[in-house]
PDB file of C-alpha atoms and ligand atoms in Angstrom:
ATOM      1  CA  UNK A 875     102.803  72.773 102.967  1.00 43.00           C
ATOM      2  CA  UNK A 876     101.622  73.103 106.610  1.00 45.00           C
ATOM      3  CA  UNK A 877     104.364  73.670 109.199  1.00 50.00           C
ATOM      4  CA  UNK A 878     105.363  70.482 111.050  1.00 49.00           C
ATOM      5  CA  UNK A 879     104.251  71.949 114.383  1.00 57.00           C
ATOM      6  CA  UNK A 880     101.305  73.977 113.125  1.00 68.00           C
ATOM      7  CA  UNK A 881      99.041  74.505 116.155  1.00 85.00           C
ATOM      8  CA  UNK A 882      95.366  75.334 115.880  1.00 95.00           C
ATOM      9  CA  UNK A 883      94.015  78.366 117.727  1.00 98.00           C
ATOM     10  CA  UNK A 884      90.809  77.939 119.778  1.00 98.00           C
ATOM     11  CA  UNK A 885      88.428  80.224 117.899  1.00 98.00           C
ATOM     12  CA  UNK A 886      84.839  80.813 116.844  1.00 98.00           C
ATOM     13  CA  UNK A 887      83.197  79.124 115.058  1.00 98.00           C
ATOM     14  CA  UNK A 888      85.902  76.407 115.102  1.00 98.00           C
ATOM     15  CA  UNK A 889      89.631  76.055 115.775  1.00 98.00           C
ATOM     16  CA  UNK A 890      91.719  78.141 113.376  1.00 98.00           C
ATOM     17  CA  UNK A 891      94.365  76.030 111.583  1.00 96.00           C
ATOM     18  CA  UNK A 892      97.287  78.421 111.994  1.00 97.00           C
ATOM     19  CA  UNK A 893      99.947  77.765 109.366  1.00 96.00           C
ATOM     20  CA  UNK A 894     102.976  79.827 110.344  1.00 95.00           C
ATOM     21  CA  UNK A 895     104.464  79.357 106.888  1.00 95.00           C
ATOM     22  CA  UNK A 896     101.616  81.228 105.240  1.00 97.00           C
ATOM     23  CA  UNK A 897     100.311  83.560 107.982  1.00 98.00           C
ATOM     24  CA  UNK A 898     100.931  87.286 108.424  1.00 98.00           C
ATOM     25  CA  UNK A 899      99.852  89.733 111.114  1.00 98.00           C
ATOM     26  CA  UNK A 900      97.990  92.777 109.789  1.00 99.00           C
ATOM     27  CA  UNK A 901      97.753  95.843 112.029  1.00 99.00           C
ATOM     28  CA  UNK A 902      95.070  98.128 110.671  1.00 99.00           C
ATOM     29  CA  UNK A 903      95.123 101.913 111.075  1.00 98.00           C
ATOM     30  CA  UNK A 904      96.531 102.221 114.613  1.00 98.00           C
ATOM     31  CA  UNK A 905      97.057 105.907 113.820  1.00 98.00           C
ATOM     32  CA  UNK A 906      96.997 108.974 116.042  1.00 98.00           C
ATOM     33  CA  UNK A 907      94.113 110.289 113.920  1.00 97.00           C
ATOM     34  CA  UNK A 908      91.943 107.484 115.309  1.00 97.00           C
ATOM     35  CA  UNK A 909      93.394 107.022 118.797  1.00 97.00           C
ATOM     36  CA  UNK A 910      94.424 110.516 119.914  1.00 96.00           C
ATOM     37  CA  UNK A 911      92.316 113.626 120.525  1.00 93.00           C
ATOM     38  CA  UNK A 912      92.184 116.162 117.694  1.00 91.00           C
ATOM     39  CA  UNK A 913      92.115 113.704 114.807  1.00 91.00           C
ATOM     40  CA  UNK A 914      89.601 112.196 112.407  1.00 93.00           C
ATOM     41  CA  UNK A 915      87.917 109.966 115.001  1.00 95.00           C
ATOM     42  CA  UNK A 916      87.245 112.819 117.375  1.00 94.00           C
ATOM     43  CA  UNK A 917      86.120 115.123 114.536  1.00 92.00           C
ATOM     44  CA  UNK A 918      83.272 112.663 113.984  1.00 93.00           C
ATOM     45  CA  UNK A 919      82.166 113.110 117.584  1.00 94.00           C
ATOM     46  CA  UNK A 920      83.742 109.955 119.021  1.00 95.00           C
ATOM     47  CA  UNK A 921      85.398 109.302 122.382  1.00 94.00           C
ATOM     48  CA  UNK A 922      88.778 108.162 121.069  1.00 94.00           C
ATOM     49  CA  UNK A 923      89.990 106.917 124.454  1.00 92.00           C
ATOM     50  CA  UNK A 924      87.823 103.806 124.064  1.00 94.00           C
ATOM     51  CA  UNK A 925      90.107 102.500 121.317  1.00 97.00           C
ATOM     52  CA  UNK A 926      93.198 102.681 123.492  1.00 96.00           C
ATOM     53  CA  UNK A 927      92.338  99.466 125.346  1.00 97.00           C
ATOM     54  CA  UNK A 928      93.501  97.570 122.245  1.00 98.00           C
ATOM     55  CA  UNK A 929      97.066  98.889 122.579  1.00 98.00           C
ATOM     56  CA  UNK A 930      98.277  96.604 125.399  1.00 98.00           C
ATOM     57  CA  UNK A 931      97.086  93.295 123.916  1.00 98.00           C
ATOM     58  CA  UNK A 932      98.133  94.345 120.417  1.00 98.00           C
ATOM     59  CA  UNK A 933     101.613  95.219 121.621  1.00 98.00           C
ATOM     60  CA  UNK A 934     102.003  91.726 123.109  1.00 98.00           C
ATOM     61  CA  UNK A 935     100.742  90.163 119.872  1.00 98.00           C
ATOM     62  CA  UNK A 936     103.100  92.304 117.804  1.00 98.00           C
ATOM     63  CA  UNK A 937     106.121  91.357 119.885  1.00 98.00           C
ATOM     64  CA  UNK A 938     105.298  87.633 119.945  1.00 97.00           C
ATOM     65  CA  UNK A 939     104.572  87.571 116.210  1.00 98.00           C
ATOM     66  CA  UNK A 940     107.889  89.253 115.460  1.00 98.00           C
ATOM     67  CA  UNK A 941     109.678  86.820 117.766  1.00 96.00           C
ATOM     68  CA  UNK A 942     108.025  83.886 115.979  1.00 96.00           C
ATOM     69  CA  UNK A 943     109.289  85.212 112.644  1.00 96.00           C
ATOM     70  CA  UNK A 944     105.881  85.763 111.044  1.00 97.00           C
ATOM     71  CA  UNK A 945     105.554  88.764 108.723  1.00 98.00           C
ATOM     72  CA  UNK A 946     103.939  91.924 110.093  1.00 98.00           C
ATOM     73  CA  UNK A 947     102.174  94.418 107.819  1.00 98.00           C
ATOM     74  CA  UNK A 948     100.753  97.753 108.957  1.00 99.00           C
ATOM     75  CA  UNK A 949      98.154  99.916 107.234  1.00 99.00           C
ATOM     76  CA  UNK A 950      97.265 103.605 107.468  1.00 98.00           C
ATOM     77  CA  UNK A 951      94.139 105.267 106.162  1.00 98.00           C
ATOM     78  CA  UNK A 952      94.815 108.651 104.615  1.00 98.00           C
ATOM     79  CA  UNK A 953      95.032 110.887 101.578  1.00 98.00           C
ATOM     80  CA  UNK A 954      97.408 112.852  99.407  1.00 98.00           C
ATOM     81  CA  UNK A 955      97.867 116.505 100.466  1.00 98.00           C
ATOM     82  CA  UNK A 956      95.901 117.706  97.402  1.00 98.00           C
ATOM     83  CA  UNK A 957      93.066 115.274  98.276  1.00 98.00           C
ATOM     84  CA  UNK A 958      93.050 113.994  94.687  1.00 98.00           C
ATOM     85  CA  UNK A 959      92.591 110.442  96.009  1.00 98.00           C
ATOM     86  CA  UNK A 960      89.689 111.350  98.295  1.00 98.00           C
ATOM     87  CA  UNK A 961      86.348 111.020  96.541  1.00 97.00           C
ATOM     88  CA  UNK A 962      83.961 113.934  97.188  1.00 97.00           C
ATOM     89  CA  UNK A 963      81.496 111.382  98.537  1.00 96.00           C
ATOM     90  CA  UNK A 964      83.940 110.640 101.377  1.00 97.00           C
ATOM     91  CA  UNK A 965      85.164 114.201 101.866  1.00 97.00           C
ATOM     92  CA  UNK A 966      81.740 115.778 102.114  1.00 96.00           C
ATOM     93  CA  UNK A 967      79.882 113.100 104.045  1.00 93.00           C
ATOM     94  CA  UNK A 968      78.103 114.065 107.246  1.00 92.00           C
ATOM     95  CA  UNK A 969      78.618 117.160 109.335  1.00 92.00           C
ATOM     96  CA  UNK A 970      81.904 116.563 111.179  1.00 92.00           C
ATOM     97  CA  UNK A 971      83.542 119.178 113.424  1.00 92.00           C
ATOM     98  CA  UNK A 972      86.434 119.143 110.943  1.00 92.00           C
ATOM     99  CA  UNK A 973      86.798 117.497 107.541  1.00 96.00           C
ATOM    100  CA  UNK A 974      89.599 115.401 106.039  1.00 97.00           C
ATOM    101  CA  UNK A 975      92.394 117.827 105.099  1.00 97.00           C
ATOM    102  CA  UNK A 976      91.418 120.472 107.660  1.00 96.00           C
ATOM    103  CA  UNK A 977      94.093 121.615 110.108  1.00 96.00           C
ATOM    104  CA  UNK A 978      94.060 120.084 113.584  1.00 95.00           C
ATOM    105  CA  UNK A 979      96.374 119.866 116.587  1.00 94.00           C
ATOM    106  CA  UNK A 980      98.145 116.878 115.004  1.00 96.00           C
ATOM    107  CA  UNK A 981      98.366 118.418 111.523  1.00 97.00           C
ATOM    108  CA  UNK A 982      95.940 118.174 108.617  1.00 97.00           C
ATOM    109  CA  UNK A 983      93.383 115.474 109.354  1.00 96.00           C
ATOM    110  CA  UNK A 984      94.015 112.098 107.681  1.00 97.00           C
ATOM    111  CA  UNK A 985      96.680 113.503 105.344  1.00 98.00           C
ATOM    112  CA  UNK A 986      99.789 111.461 104.552  1.00 98.00           C
ATOM    113  CA  UNK A 987     102.957 112.849 106.086  1.00 98.00           C
ATOM    114  CA  UNK A 988     101.148 114.622 108.932  1.00 98.00           C
ATOM    115  CA  UNK A 989     101.867 113.697 112.552  1.00 98.00           C
ATOM    116  CA  UNK A 990      98.299 112.572 113.193  1.00 98.00           C
ATOM    117  CA  UNK A 991      98.313 110.272 110.182  1.00 98.00           C
ATOM    118  CA  UNK A 992     101.176 108.195 111.522  1.00 98.00           C
ATOM    119  CA  UNK A 993     101.029 105.091 113.684  1.00 98.00           C
ATOM    120  CA  UNK A 994     101.109 105.546 117.472  1.00 98.00           C
ATOM    121  CA  UNK A 995     104.542 105.244 119.099  1.00 98.00           C
ATOM    122  CA  UNK A 996     103.579 102.131 121.099  1.00 98.00           C
ATOM    123  CA  UNK A 997     103.041 100.128 117.888  1.00 98.00           C
ATOM    124  CA  UNK A 998     105.588 101.782 115.606  1.00 98.00           C
ATOM    125  CA  UNK A 999     106.577  99.580 112.650  1.00 98.00           C
ATOM    126  CA  UNK A1000     110.102  98.172 112.692  1.00 98.00           C
ATOM    127  CA  UNK A1001     112.379  98.940 109.744  1.00 98.00           C
ATOM    128  CA  UNK A1002     111.492  96.525 106.969  1.00 97.00           C
ATOM    129  CA  UNK A1003     107.861  96.024 108.019  1.00 98.00           C
ATOM    130  CA  UNK A1004     105.640  97.168 105.155  1.00 98.00           C
ATOM    131  CA  UNK A1005     103.229 100.021 105.776  1.00 98.00           C
ATOM    132  CA  UNK A1006     100.339 100.120 103.319  1.00 98.00           C
ATOM    133  CA  UNK A1007      98.875 103.573 102.746  1.00 98.00           C
ATOM    134  CA  UNK A1008      95.265 103.170 101.749  1.00 98.00           C
ATOM    135  CA  UNK A1009      92.765 105.771 100.595  1.00 98.00           C
ATOM    136  CA  UNK A1010      89.750 103.663 101.537  1.00 98.00           C
ATOM    137  CA  UNK A1011      88.498 101.532 104.370  1.00 98.00           C
ATOM    138  CA  UNK A1012      89.702  98.197 102.982  1.00 98.00           C
ATOM    139  CA  UNK A1013      93.435  97.409 102.746  1.00 99.00           C
ATOM    140  CA  UNK A1014      93.127  96.026  99.197  1.00 98.00           C
ATOM    141  CA  UNK A1015      91.335  98.964  97.563  1.00 98.00           C
ATOM    142  CA  UNK A1016      93.745 101.253  95.702  1.00 98.00           C
ATOM    143  CA  UNK A1017      96.888  99.613  97.177  1.00 98.00           C
ATOM    144  CA  UNK A1018      99.459  96.920  96.397  1.00 98.00           C
ATOM    145  CA  UNK A1019      98.498  94.936  99.514  1.00 98.00           C
ATOM    146  CA  UNK A1020      97.293  91.940  97.471  1.00 98.00           C
ATOM    147  CA  UNK A1021     100.485  91.853  95.400  1.00 98.00           C
ATOM    148  CA  UNK A1022     102.605  92.130  98.547  1.00 98.00           C
ATOM    149  CA  UNK A1023     100.798  89.168 100.168  1.00 98.00           C
ATOM    150  CA  UNK A1024     101.122  87.109  96.990  1.00 98.00           C
ATOM    151  CA  UNK A1025     104.846  87.843  96.759  1.00 98.00           C
ATOM    152  CA  UNK A1026     105.303  86.609 100.339  1.00 97.00           C
ATOM    153  CA  UNK A1027     103.128  83.509  99.891  1.00 98.00           C
ATOM    154  CA  UNK A1028     100.636  84.695 102.520  1.00 98.00           C
ATOM    155  CA  UNK A1029      97.211  83.061 102.598  1.00 98.00           C
ATOM    156  CA  UNK A1030      96.242  83.557 106.263  1.00 98.00           C
ATOM    157  CA  UNK A1031      95.767  86.951 107.898  1.00 99.00           C
ATOM    158  CA  UNK A1032      95.811  87.518 111.644  1.00 98.00           C
ATOM    159  CA  UNK A1033      93.788  90.726 111.753  1.00 99.00           C
ATOM    160  CA  UNK A1034      94.052  93.481 114.381  1.00 99.00           C
ATOM    161  CA  UNK A1035      93.476  97.243 114.561  1.00 98.00           C
ATOM    162  CA  UNK A1036      90.681  99.775 114.319  1.00 98.00           C
ATOM    163  CA  UNK A1037      87.849 100.123 113.852  1.00 98.00           C
ATOM    164  CA  UNK A1038      86.127  96.761 114.137  1.00 98.00           C
ATOM    165  CA  UNK A1039      83.090  97.526 112.000  1.00 98.00           C
ATOM    166  CA  UNK A1040      84.754  99.822 109.458  1.00 98.00           C
ATOM    167  CA  UNK A1041      88.340  99.241 108.284  1.00 98.00           C
ATOM    168  CA  UNK A1042      88.771  95.868 109.991  1.00 99.00           C
ATOM    169  CA  UNK A1043      85.481  94.561 108.623  1.00 99.00           C
ATOM    170  CA  UNK A1044      86.029  95.953 105.131  1.00 99.00           C
ATOM    171  CA  UNK A1045      89.501  94.418 104.974  1.00 99.00           C
ATOM    172  CA  UNK A1046      88.268  91.035 106.213  1.00 99.00           C
ATOM    173  CA  UNK A1047      85.487  91.066 103.629  1.00 99.00           C
ATOM    174  CA  UNK A1048      87.891  91.996 100.838  1.00 98.00           C
ATOM    175  CA  UNK A1049      90.338  89.302 101.989  1.00 99.00           C
ATOM    176  CA  UNK A1050      87.662  86.632 102.366  1.00 98.00           C
ATOM    177  CA  UNK A1051      86.463  87.220  98.804  1.00 98.00           C
ATOM    178  CA  UNK A1052      90.057  86.864  97.602  1.00 98.00           C
ATOM    179  CA  UNK A1053      90.492  83.476  99.290  1.00 98.00           C
ATOM    180  CA  UNK A1054      92.385  84.473 102.445  1.00 98.00           C
ATOM    181  CA  UNK A1055      91.633  82.849 105.801  1.00 98.00           C
ATOM    182  CA  UNK A1056      91.211  85.626 108.375  1.00 99.00           C
ATOM    183  CA  UNK A1057      91.534  85.228 112.128  1.00 99.00           C
ATOM    184  CA  UNK A1058      90.395  88.404 113.896  1.00 99.00           C
ATOM    185  CA  UNK A1059      91.783  88.869 117.429  1.00 99.00           C
ATOM    186  CA  UNK A1060      88.805  90.199 119.350  1.00 98.00           C
ATOM    187  CA  UNK A1061      90.692  92.120 122.064  1.00 98.00           C
ATOM    188  CA  UNK A1062      93.097  93.614 119.504  1.00 98.00           C
ATOM    189  CA  UNK A1063      90.354  95.261 117.453  1.00 98.00           C
ATOM    190  CA  UNK A1064      88.267  98.135 118.718  1.00 98.00           C
ATOM    191  CA  UNK A1065      85.340 100.385 117.949  1.00 98.00           C
ATOM    192  CA  UNK A1066      84.009 103.684 119.279  1.00 98.00           C
ATOM    193  CA  UNK A1067      80.700 101.794 119.601  1.00 98.00           C
ATOM    194  CA  UNK A1068      80.721  98.724 121.908  1.00 97.00           C
ATOM    195  CA  UNK A1069      77.603  97.343 120.233  1.00 98.00           C
ATOM    196  CA  UNK A1070      79.107  97.606 116.737  1.00 98.00           C
ATOM    197  CA  UNK A1071      82.238  95.882 118.059  1.00 98.00           C
ATOM    198  CA  UNK A1072      80.271  92.984 119.531  1.00 98.00           C
ATOM    199  CA  UNK A1073      78.046  92.506 116.520  1.00 98.00           C
ATOM    200  CA  UNK A1074      80.899  93.084 114.080  1.00 98.00           C
ATOM    201  CA  UNK A1075      82.813  90.196 115.594  1.00 98.00           C
ATOM    202  CA  UNK A1076      79.714  88.014 115.748  1.00 98.00           C
ATOM    203  CA  UNK A1077      79.054  88.648 112.044  1.00 98.00           C
ATOM    204  CA  UNK A1078      82.509  87.392 111.082  1.00 98.00           C
ATOM    205  CA  UNK A1079      82.168  84.034 112.818  1.00 98.00           C
ATOM    206  CA  UNK A1080      78.424  83.511 112.207  1.00 98.00           C
ATOM    207  CA  UNK A1081      77.039  80.950 109.777  1.00 98.00           C
ATOM    208  CA  UNK A1082      80.034  78.632 110.070  1.00 98.00           C
ATOM    209  CA  UNK A1083      82.544  81.462 109.740  1.00 98.00           C
ATOM    210  CA  UNK A1084      81.020  83.220 106.772  1.00 98.00           C
ATOM    211  CA  UNK A1085      83.781  85.849 106.802  1.00 98.00           C
ATOM    212  CA  UNK A1086      86.415  84.187 108.991  1.00 98.00           C
ATOM    213  CA  UNK A1087      87.312  83.270 112.557  1.00 98.00           C
ATOM    214  CA  UNK A1088      87.522  85.217 115.838  1.00 99.00           C
ATOM    215  CA  UNK A1089      89.706  84.435 118.857  1.00 98.00           C
ATOM    216  CA  UNK A1090      91.139  86.010 121.995  1.00 98.00           C
ATOM    217  CA  UNK A1091      94.740  87.112 121.607  1.00 98.00           C
ATOM    218  CA  UNK A1092      95.744  84.882 124.558  1.00 98.00           C
ATOM    219  CA  UNK A1093      94.829  81.831 122.491  1.00 98.00           C
ATOM    220  CA  UNK A1094      96.841  83.066 119.511  1.00 98.00           C
ATOM    221  CA  UNK A1095      99.812  83.770 121.809  1.00 98.00           C
ATOM    222  CA  UNK A1096      99.539  80.273 123.291  1.00 97.00           C
ATOM    223  CA  UNK A1097      99.644  78.799 119.782  1.00 97.00           C
ATOM    224  CA  UNK A1098     102.795  80.786 119.018  1.00 96.00           C
ATOM    225  CA  UNK A1099     104.288  79.404 122.250  1.00 94.00           C
ATOM    226  CA  UNK A1100     103.577  75.842 121.085  1.00 93.00           C
ATOM    227  CA  UNK A1101     105.202  76.713 117.792  1.00 87.00           C
ATOM    228  CA  UNK A1102     108.312  78.052 119.523  1.00 84.00           C
ATOM    229  CA  UNK A1103     108.512  74.963 121.759  1.00 78.00           C
ATOM    230  CA  UNK A1104     108.092  72.752 118.685  1.00 71.00           C
ATOM    231  CA  UNK A1105     110.924  74.401 116.802  1.00 72.00           C
ATOM    232  CA  UNK A1106     113.183  74.221 119.895  1.00 66.00           C
ATOM    233  CA  UNK A1107     112.420  70.490 120.225  1.00 68.00           C
ATOM    234  CA  UNK A1108     113.008  69.946 116.508  1.00 66.00           C
ATOM    235  CA  UNK A1109     116.418  71.613 116.631  1.00 62.00           C
ATOM    236  CA  UNK A1110     117.515  69.893 119.886  1.00 61.00           C
ATOM    237  CA  UNK A1111     120.445  67.457 119.451  1.00 56.00           C
TER     238      UNK A1111
HETATM  239  C1  C5J B  16      87.162 104.720 110.024  1.00 73.04           C
HETATM  240  C2  C5J B  16      88.855 103.013 110.191  1.00 73.04           C
HETATM  241  N1  C5J B  16      86.472 104.234 111.043  1.00 73.04           N
HETATM  242  N2  C5J B  16      90.183 102.854 110.194  1.00 73.04           N
HETATM  243  N3  C5J B  16      88.362 104.178 109.665  1.00 73.04           N
HETATM  244  O1  C5J B  16      86.738 105.658 109.405  1.00 73.04           O
HETATM  245  O2  C5J B  16      88.119 102.167 110.643  1.00 73.04           O
END
């Protein structure tokens, strides 16, 4: 049942019908291994500083979403210390400076429990916010993410995190095929490659929203404001 004051978010290709009763914010892989020097992202030859521009807008979205009472779910990409959940095809791909499981300044690269694997301090999960540990790029593969969303009655995902064309895209594609409506906040997702970022977002909203919707975080925040004003009006004597 849509919320009485459900606002729509200006978005591409059309306004997104935000339903606060069935929406959740997903924060994908905002881990030191992708955003700090010495981790997985840098081992692949990337300038990790480019991803850090997502932190400010994402922090505002996180705080406003929490204040509005919508669920927040975080994900982390990474592997068991014995690498038994890392397929050789992933482990051995390419010629990185260091491979998954190798030691680095932030601990073993992309290994659960290591400092570099954890979420950056600025976006640390609050107690009670689920953190999904995923071995793949998509949040559904090899995890209980789908079951967790079903248990909470979630059918809309507000998607943020890194990287736009890899884990964000894979998760949106997985979610879209499972019947979720995904709104991707364009300034809260980031890529090491500006062109992949631009095209990745365009691909989501193209063809009438073939994979979902895209919007600026300011428009999502404005919709949450309307929601808050609506609930204050509704509870006024
Ligand atoms: C990558 C991710 N890019 N979180 N992972 O390997 O997007």
